[in-house]
CSV table of C-alpha atoms in Angstrom, one decimal:
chain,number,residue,atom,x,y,z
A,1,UNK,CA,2.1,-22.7,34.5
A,2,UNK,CA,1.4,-19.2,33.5
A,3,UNK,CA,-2.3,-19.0,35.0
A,4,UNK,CA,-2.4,-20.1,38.3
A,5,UNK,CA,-6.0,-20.8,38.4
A,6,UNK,CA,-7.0,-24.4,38.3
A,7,UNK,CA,-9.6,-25.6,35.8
A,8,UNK,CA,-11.5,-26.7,38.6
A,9,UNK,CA,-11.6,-23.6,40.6
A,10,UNK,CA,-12.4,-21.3,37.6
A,11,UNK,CA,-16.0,-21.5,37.8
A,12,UNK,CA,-15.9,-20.6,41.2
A,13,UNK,CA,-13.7,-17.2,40.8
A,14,UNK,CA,-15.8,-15.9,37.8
A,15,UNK,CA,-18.8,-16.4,40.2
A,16,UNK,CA,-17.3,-14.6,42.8
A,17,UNK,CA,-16.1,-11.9,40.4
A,18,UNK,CA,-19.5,-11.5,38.6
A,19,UNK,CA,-21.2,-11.6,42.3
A,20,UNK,CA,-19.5,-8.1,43.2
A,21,UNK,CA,-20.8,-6.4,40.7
A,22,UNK,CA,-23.1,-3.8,41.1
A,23,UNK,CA,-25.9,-4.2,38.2
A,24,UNK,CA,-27.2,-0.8,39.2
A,25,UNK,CA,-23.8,1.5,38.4
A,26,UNK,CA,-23.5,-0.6,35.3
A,27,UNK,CA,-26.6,-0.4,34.0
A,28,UNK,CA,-26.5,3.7,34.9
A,29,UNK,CA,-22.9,3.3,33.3
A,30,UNK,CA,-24.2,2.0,29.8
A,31,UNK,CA,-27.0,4.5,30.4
A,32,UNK,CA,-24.6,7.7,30.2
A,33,UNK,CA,-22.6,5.3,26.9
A,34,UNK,CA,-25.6,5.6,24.9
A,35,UNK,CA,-26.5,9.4,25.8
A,36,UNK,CA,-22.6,10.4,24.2
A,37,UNK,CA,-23.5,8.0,21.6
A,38,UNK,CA,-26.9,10.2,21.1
A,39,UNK,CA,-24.8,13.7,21.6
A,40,UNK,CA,-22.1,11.8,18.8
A,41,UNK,CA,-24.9,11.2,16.4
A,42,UNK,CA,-26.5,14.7,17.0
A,43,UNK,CA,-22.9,16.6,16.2
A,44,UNK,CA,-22.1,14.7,13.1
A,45,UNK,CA,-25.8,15.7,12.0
A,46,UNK,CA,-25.3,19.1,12.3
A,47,UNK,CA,-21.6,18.8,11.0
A,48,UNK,CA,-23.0,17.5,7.5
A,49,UNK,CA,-25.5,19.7,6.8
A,50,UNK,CA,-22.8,22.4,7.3
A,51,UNK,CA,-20.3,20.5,5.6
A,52,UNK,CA,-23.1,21.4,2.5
A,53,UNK,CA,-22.0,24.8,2.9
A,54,UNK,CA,-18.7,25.9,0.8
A,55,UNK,CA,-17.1,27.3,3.6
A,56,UNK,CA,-17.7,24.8,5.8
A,57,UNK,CA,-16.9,22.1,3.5
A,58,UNK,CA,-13.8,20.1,5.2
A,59,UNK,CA,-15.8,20.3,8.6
A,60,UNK,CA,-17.3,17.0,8.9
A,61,UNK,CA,-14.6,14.9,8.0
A,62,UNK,CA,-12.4,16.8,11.1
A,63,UNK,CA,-15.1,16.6,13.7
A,64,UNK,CA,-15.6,13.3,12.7
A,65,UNK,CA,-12.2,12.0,13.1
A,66,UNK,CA,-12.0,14.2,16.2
A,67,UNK,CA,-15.4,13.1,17.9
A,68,UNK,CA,-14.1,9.0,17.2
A,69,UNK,CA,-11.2,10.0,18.8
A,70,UNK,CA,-12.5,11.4,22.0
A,71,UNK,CA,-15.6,8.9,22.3
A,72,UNK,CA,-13.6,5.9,22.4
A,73,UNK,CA,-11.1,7.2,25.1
A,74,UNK,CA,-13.4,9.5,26.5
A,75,UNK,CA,-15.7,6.7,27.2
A,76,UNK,CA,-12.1,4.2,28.6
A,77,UNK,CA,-11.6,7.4,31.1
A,78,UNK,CA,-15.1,7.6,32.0
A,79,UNK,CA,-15.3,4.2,33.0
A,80,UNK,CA,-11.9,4.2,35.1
A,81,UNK,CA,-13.4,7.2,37.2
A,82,UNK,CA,-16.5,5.7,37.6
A,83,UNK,CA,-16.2,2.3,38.9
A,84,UNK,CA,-12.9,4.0,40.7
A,85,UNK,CA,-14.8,3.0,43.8
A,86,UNK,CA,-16.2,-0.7,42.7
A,87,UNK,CA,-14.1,-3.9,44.0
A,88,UNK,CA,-14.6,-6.3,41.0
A,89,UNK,CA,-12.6,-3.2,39.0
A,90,UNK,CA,-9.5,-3.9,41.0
A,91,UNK,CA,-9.7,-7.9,42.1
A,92,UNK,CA,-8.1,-10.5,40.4
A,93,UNK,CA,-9.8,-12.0,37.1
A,94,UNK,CA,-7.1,-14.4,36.6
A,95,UNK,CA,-3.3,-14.6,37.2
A,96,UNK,CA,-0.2,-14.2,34.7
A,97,UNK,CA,3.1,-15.5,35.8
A,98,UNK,CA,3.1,-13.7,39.8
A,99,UNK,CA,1.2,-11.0,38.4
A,100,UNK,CA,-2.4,-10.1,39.5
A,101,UNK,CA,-4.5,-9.4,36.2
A,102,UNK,CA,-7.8,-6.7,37.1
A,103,UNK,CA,-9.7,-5.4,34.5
A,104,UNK,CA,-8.1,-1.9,35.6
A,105,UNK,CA,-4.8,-3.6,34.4
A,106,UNK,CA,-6.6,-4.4,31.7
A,107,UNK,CA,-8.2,-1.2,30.4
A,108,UNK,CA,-5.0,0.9,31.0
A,109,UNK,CA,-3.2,-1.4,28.8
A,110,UNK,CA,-5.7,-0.8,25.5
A,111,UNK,CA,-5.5,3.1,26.7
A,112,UNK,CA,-1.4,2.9,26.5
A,113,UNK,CA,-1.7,0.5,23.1
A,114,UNK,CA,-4.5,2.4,21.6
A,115,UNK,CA,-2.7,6.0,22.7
A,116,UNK,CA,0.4,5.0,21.2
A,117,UNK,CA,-0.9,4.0,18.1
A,118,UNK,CA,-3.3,7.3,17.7
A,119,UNK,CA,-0.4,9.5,18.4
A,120,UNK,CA,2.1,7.5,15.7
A,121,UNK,CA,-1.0,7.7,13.1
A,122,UNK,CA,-0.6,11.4,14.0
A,123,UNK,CA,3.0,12.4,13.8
A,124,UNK,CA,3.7,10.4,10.4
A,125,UNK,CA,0.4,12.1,9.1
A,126,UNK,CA,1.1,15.6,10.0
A,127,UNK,CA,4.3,16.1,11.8
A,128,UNK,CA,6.9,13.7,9.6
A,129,UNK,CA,5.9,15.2,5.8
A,130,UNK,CA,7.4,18.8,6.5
A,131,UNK,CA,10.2,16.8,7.9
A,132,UNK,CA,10.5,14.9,4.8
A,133,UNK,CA,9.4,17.4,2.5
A,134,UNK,CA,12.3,19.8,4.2
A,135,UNK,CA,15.3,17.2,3.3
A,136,UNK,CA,13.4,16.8,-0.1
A,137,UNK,CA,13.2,13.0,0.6
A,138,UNK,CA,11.4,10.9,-1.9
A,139,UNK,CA,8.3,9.4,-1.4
A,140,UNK,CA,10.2,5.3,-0.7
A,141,UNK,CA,12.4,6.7,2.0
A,142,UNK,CA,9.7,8.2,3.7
A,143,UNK,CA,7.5,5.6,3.8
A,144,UNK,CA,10.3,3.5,5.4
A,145,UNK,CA,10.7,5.7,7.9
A,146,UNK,CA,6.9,6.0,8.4
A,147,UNK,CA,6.8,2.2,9.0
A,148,UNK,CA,9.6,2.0,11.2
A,149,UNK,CA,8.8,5.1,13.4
A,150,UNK,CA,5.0,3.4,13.8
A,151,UNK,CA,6.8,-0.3,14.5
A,152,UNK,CA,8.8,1.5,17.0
A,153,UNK,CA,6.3,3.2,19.0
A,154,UNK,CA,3.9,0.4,19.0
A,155,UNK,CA,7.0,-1.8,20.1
A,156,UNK,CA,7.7,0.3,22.9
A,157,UNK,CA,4.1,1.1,23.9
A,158,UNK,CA,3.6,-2.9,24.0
A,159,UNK,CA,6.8,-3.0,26.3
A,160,UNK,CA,5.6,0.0,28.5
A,161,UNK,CA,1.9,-1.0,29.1
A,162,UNK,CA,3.9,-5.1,30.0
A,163,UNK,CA,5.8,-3.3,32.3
A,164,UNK,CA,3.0,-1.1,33.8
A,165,UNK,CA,1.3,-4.3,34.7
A,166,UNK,CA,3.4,-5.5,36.3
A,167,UNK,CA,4.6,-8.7,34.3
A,168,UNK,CA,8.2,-9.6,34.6
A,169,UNK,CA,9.2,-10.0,30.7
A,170,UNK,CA,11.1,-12.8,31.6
A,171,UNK,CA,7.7,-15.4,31.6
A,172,UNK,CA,7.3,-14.4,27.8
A,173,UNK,CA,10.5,-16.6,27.3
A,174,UNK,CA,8.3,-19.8,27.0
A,175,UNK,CA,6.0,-17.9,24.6
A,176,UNK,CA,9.5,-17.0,23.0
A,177,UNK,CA,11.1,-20.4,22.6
A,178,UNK,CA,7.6,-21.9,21.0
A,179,UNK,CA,7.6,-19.2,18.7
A,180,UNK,CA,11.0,-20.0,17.4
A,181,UNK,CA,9.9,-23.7,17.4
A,182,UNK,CA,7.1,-22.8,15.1
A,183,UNK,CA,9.0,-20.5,13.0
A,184,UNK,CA,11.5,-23.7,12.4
A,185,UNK,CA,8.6,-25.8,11.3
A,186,UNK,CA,5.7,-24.2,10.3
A,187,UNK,CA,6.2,-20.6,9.9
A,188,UNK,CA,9.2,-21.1,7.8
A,189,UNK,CA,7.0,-19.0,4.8
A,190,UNK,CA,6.3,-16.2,6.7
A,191,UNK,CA,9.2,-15.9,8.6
A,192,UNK,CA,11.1,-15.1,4.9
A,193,UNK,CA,8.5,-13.1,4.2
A,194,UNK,CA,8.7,-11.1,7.0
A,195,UNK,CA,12.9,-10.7,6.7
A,196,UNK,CA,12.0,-10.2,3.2
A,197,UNK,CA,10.0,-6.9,4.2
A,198,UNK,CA,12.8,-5.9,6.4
A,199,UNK,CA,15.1,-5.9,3.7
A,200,UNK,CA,12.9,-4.1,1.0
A,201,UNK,CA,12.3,-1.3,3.7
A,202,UNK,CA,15.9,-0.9,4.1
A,203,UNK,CA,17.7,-2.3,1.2
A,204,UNK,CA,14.8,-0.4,-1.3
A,205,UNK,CA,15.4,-2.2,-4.3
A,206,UNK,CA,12.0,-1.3,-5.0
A,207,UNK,CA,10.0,1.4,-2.9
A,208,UNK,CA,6.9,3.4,-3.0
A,209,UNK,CA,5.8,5.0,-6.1
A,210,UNK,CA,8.1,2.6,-8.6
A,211,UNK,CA,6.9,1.3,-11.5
A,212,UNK,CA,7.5,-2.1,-11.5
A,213,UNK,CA,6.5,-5.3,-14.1
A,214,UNK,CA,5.9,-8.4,-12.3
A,215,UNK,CA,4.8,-11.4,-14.7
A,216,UNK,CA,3.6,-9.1,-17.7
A,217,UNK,CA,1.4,-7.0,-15.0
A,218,UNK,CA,2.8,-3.1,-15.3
A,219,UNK,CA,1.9,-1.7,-11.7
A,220,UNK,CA,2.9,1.0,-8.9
A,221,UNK,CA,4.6,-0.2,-5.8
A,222,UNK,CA,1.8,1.5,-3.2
A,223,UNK,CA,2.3,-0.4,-0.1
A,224,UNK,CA,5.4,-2.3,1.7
A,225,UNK,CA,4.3,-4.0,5.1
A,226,UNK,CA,6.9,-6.8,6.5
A,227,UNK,CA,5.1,-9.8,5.2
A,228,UNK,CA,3.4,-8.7,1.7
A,229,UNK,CA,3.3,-5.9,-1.0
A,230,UNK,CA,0.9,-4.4,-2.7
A,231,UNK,CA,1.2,-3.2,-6.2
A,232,UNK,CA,-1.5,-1.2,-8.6
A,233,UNK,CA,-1.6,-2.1,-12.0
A,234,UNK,CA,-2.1,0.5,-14.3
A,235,UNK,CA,-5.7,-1.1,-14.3
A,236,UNK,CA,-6.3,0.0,-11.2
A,237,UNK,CA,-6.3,-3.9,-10.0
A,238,UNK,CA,-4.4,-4.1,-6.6
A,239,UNK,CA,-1.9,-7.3,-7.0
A,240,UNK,CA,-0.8,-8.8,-3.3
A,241,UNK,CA,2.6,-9.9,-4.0
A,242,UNK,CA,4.9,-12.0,-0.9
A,243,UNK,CA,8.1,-9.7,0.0
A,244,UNK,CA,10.1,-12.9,-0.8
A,245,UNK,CA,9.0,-12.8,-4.3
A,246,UNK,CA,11.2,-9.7,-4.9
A,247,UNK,CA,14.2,-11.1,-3.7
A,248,UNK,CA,14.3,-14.5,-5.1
A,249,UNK,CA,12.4,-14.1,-9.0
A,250,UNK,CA,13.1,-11.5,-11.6
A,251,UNK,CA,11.4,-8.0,-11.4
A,252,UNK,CA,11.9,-5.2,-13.7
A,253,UNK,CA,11.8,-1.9,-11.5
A,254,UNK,CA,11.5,0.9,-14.0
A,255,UNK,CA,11.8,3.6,-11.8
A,256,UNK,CA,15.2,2.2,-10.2
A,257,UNK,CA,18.0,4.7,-10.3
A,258,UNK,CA,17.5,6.6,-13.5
A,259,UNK,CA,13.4,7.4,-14.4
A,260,UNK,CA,14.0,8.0,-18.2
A,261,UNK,CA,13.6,5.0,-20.3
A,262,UNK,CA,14.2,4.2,-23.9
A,263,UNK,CA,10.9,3.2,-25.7
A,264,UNK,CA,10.5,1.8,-29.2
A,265,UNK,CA,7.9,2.3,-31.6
A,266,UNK,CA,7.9,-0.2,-34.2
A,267,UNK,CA,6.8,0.4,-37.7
A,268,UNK,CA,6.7,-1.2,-41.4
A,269,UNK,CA,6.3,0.2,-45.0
A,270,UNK,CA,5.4,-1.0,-48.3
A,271,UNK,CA,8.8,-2.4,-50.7
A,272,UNK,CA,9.9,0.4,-53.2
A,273,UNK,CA,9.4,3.3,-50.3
A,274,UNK,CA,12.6,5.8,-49.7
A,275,UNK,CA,13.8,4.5,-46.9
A,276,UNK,CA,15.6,7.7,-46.3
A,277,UNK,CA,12.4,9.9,-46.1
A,278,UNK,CA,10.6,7.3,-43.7
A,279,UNK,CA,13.6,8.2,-41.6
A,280,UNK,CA,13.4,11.7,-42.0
A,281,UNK,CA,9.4,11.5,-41.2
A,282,UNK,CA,9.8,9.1,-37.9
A,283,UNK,CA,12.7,11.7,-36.9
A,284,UNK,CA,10.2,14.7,-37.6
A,285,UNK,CA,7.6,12.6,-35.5
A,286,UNK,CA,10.1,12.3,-32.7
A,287,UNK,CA,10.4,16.3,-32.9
A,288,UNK,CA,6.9,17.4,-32.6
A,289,UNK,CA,6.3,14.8,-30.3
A,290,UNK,CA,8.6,16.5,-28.4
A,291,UNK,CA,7.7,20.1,-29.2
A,292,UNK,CA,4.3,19.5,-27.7
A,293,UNK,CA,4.5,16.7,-25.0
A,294,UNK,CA,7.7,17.6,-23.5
A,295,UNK,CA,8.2,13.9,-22.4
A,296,UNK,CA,10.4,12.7,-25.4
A,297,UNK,CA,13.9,13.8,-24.9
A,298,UNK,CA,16.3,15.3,-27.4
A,299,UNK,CA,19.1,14.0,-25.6
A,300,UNK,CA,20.0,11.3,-26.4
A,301,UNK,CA,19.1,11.7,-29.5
A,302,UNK,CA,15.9,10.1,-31.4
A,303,UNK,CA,17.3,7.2,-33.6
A,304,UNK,CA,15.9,5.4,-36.1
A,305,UNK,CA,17.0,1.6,-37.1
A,306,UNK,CA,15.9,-0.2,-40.4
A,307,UNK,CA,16.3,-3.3,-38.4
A,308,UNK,CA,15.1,-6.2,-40.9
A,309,UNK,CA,13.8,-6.3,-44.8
A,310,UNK,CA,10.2,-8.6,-43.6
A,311,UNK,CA,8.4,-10.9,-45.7
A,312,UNK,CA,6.1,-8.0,-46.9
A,313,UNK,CA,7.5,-4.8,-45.7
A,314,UNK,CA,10.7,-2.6,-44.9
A,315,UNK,CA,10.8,-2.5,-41.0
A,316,UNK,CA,11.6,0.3,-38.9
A,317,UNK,CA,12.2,1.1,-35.4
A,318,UNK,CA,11.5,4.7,-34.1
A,319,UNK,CA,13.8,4.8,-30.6
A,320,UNK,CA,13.5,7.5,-28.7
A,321,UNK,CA,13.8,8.3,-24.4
A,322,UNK,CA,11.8,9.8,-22.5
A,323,UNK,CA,11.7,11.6,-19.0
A,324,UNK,CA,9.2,9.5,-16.8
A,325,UNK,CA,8.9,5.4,-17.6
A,326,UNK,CA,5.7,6.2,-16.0
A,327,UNK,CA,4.3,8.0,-19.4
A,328,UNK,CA,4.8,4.9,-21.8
A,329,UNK,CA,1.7,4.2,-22.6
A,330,UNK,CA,0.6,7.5,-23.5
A,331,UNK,CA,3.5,8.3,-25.1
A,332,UNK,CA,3.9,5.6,-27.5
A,333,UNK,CA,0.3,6.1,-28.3
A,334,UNK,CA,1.0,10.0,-28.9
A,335,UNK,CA,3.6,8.9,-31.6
A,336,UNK,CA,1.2,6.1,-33.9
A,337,UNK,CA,-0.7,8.7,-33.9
A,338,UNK,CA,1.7,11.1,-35.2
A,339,UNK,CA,3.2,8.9,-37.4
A,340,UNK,CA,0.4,7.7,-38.7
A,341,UNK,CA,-0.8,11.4,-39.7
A,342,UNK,CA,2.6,12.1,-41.2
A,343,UNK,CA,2.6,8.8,-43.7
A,344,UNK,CA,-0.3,10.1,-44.9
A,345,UNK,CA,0.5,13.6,-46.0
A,346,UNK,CA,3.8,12.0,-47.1
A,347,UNK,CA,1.8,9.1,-49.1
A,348,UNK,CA,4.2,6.5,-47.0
A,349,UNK,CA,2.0,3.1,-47.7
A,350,UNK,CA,2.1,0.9,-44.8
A,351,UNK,CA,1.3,-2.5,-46.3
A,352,UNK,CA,-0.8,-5.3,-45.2
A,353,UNK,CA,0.6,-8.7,-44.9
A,354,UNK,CA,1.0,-10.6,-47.9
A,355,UNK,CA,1.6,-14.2,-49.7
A,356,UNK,CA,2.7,-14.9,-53.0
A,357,UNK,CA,1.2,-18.5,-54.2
A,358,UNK,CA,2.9,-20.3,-57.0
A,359,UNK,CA,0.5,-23.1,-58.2
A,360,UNK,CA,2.5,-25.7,-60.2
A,361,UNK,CA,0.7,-28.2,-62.6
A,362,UNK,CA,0.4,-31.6,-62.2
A,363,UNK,CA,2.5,-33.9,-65.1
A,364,UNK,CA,-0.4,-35.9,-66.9
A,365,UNK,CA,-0.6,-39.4,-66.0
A,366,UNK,CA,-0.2,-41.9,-69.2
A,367,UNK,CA,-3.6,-43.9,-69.5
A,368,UNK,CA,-6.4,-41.4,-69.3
């Protein structure tokens, strides 16, 4: 058994624990809480009225990520220096293995946690993007390293405030063996899921910043975390997808590799048009498109393919690449529209859908 303390002797402890503490100190304690909560407040007042100012117009959200910072470990600090002096900070609330747990263990090991994470927040934020930006890495491969760096760090500050304790790792091996029993049986989802995120983070079929098409939804890859993705459709809907998903069904990743990307722009005209001059007019289309956007490539060349004679017009495919699969949208939009103006100065009919009826007469029946 982990916790030594019987069931029948905890009531008993936690009296005795609550019995040596001093009400008064505590009370004055939560006393000198509020008043840095009042000076907080008081700052962040002032800060937004200046932040009103033009010049002083990025000042509240930095004081305000500064003050969080220093009231939540300003206030851990205070309280380790002020009940420094006070039993109940340093006897036993219960015990771990042949460890000793106080709630001085207990506050250093949120300070060493809670440090460790501030200061990983901190050096992907501000350090690790001139790093990045130096190697001219892409946006995926530093978000991988992002995410591994923080895992790391929190991994190792985890390990650190363990050891700082005092607890001897080795009585987290029954903890570890249950956890691999439930893993076998009823973690089994997201245990893939999680070896799933692995893999993506390393592996990077897709990455951060892809534009990916995942049952007919068109989205951006914004977030990978070990157990789940998140993409953003072009809607600005945000689509939780299971890592496992990309490994075992069929994604298209336009942004894999190579970002240009054929597109097709389908079109029909009326029988008895020149084919040859609807060519020559998509083609032109192509050109000005090209001329002015800058996203429709020259090379390869545009092409155009009379791909099928329909049931009421000549059809016609307008193929062209472009630079970013990212402008698909816009850029087959860009092109109806210039088509549509060209067919018109050209008087190019595009036909509406048609049926020819043949009504046959009915052979007169003998007897009427």
């Amino acid at each position: 058994m982990l916790l030594t303390i019987q069931p029948e002797e905890l009531t008993e402890h936690w009296y005795n624990v609550f019995e040596q503490i001093e009400w008064t100190e505590v009370l004055l304690f939560l006393f000198y809480v509020a008043c840095i909560f009042i000076a907080r407040a008081v700052v962040l007042a002032i800060s937004r009225r200046l932040s009103k100012k033009r010049m002083f117009r990025h000042i509240d959200s930095i004081l305000r990520s500064l003050l969080n910072w220093a009231t939540t470990y300003g206030i851990l600090l205070f309280m380790i220096f002020y009940f420094s002096d006070s039993d109940w900070m340093f006897n036993r609330l219960f015990e771990f293995g042949n460890v000793e747990i106080t709630a001085f263990l207990l506050i250093l090991v949120i300070l060493i946690v809670s440090l460790a994470n501030r200061a990983a927040k901190i050096i992907t934020r501000y350090i690790l993007p001139n790093v990045y930006q130096r190697y001219h890495l892409d946006r995926g491969v530093s978000y991988t390293f992002d995410r591994m760096f923080h895992y790391t760090v929190m991994a190792i500050a985890i390990l650190v405030s363990l050891t700082t304790v005092g607890l001897d790792l080795s009585a987290l091996t029954v903890f570890a063996g249950v956890l691999g029993v439930g893993i076998g049986f009823g973690l089994q989802n997201i245990a893939s899921n999680f070896i799933s995120g692995i893999i993506l983070l390393f592996e990077r079929p897709i990455k951060v910043g892809d534009r990916v098409i995942i049952d007919d939804l068109i989205g951006d890859v914004e977030k990978i975390s070990l157990r789940s993705t998140v993409i953003k459709t072009i809607h600005n809907e945000h689509v939780i997808v299971p890592n496992s998903y990309f490994l075992e069904e069929q994604v298209v990743n336009r942004s894999y590799g190579d970002p240009r990307m054929r597109l097709v722009v389908p079109i029909g005209v009326a029988y008895g048009t020149d084919a040859e001059k609807v060519k020559s007019v998509l083609l032109q289309a192509a050109q000005e498109e090209q001329q002015e956007g800058g996203v429709v490539l020259l090379d390869p060349e545009p092409f155009v393919n009379f791909s099928a004679f329909g049931e009421s017009s000549l059809d016609f495919e307008l193929m062209v690449w472009i630079a970013n699969s990212n402008q698909v949208i816009t850029t087959k939009s860009a092109l109806n529209f210039r088509i549509n103006r060209l067919f018109a100065e050209q008087n190019i009919e595009i036909p509406f859908p048609q049926r020819d009826l043949h009504i046959k007469s009915m052979p007169e029946i003998k007897g009427e």
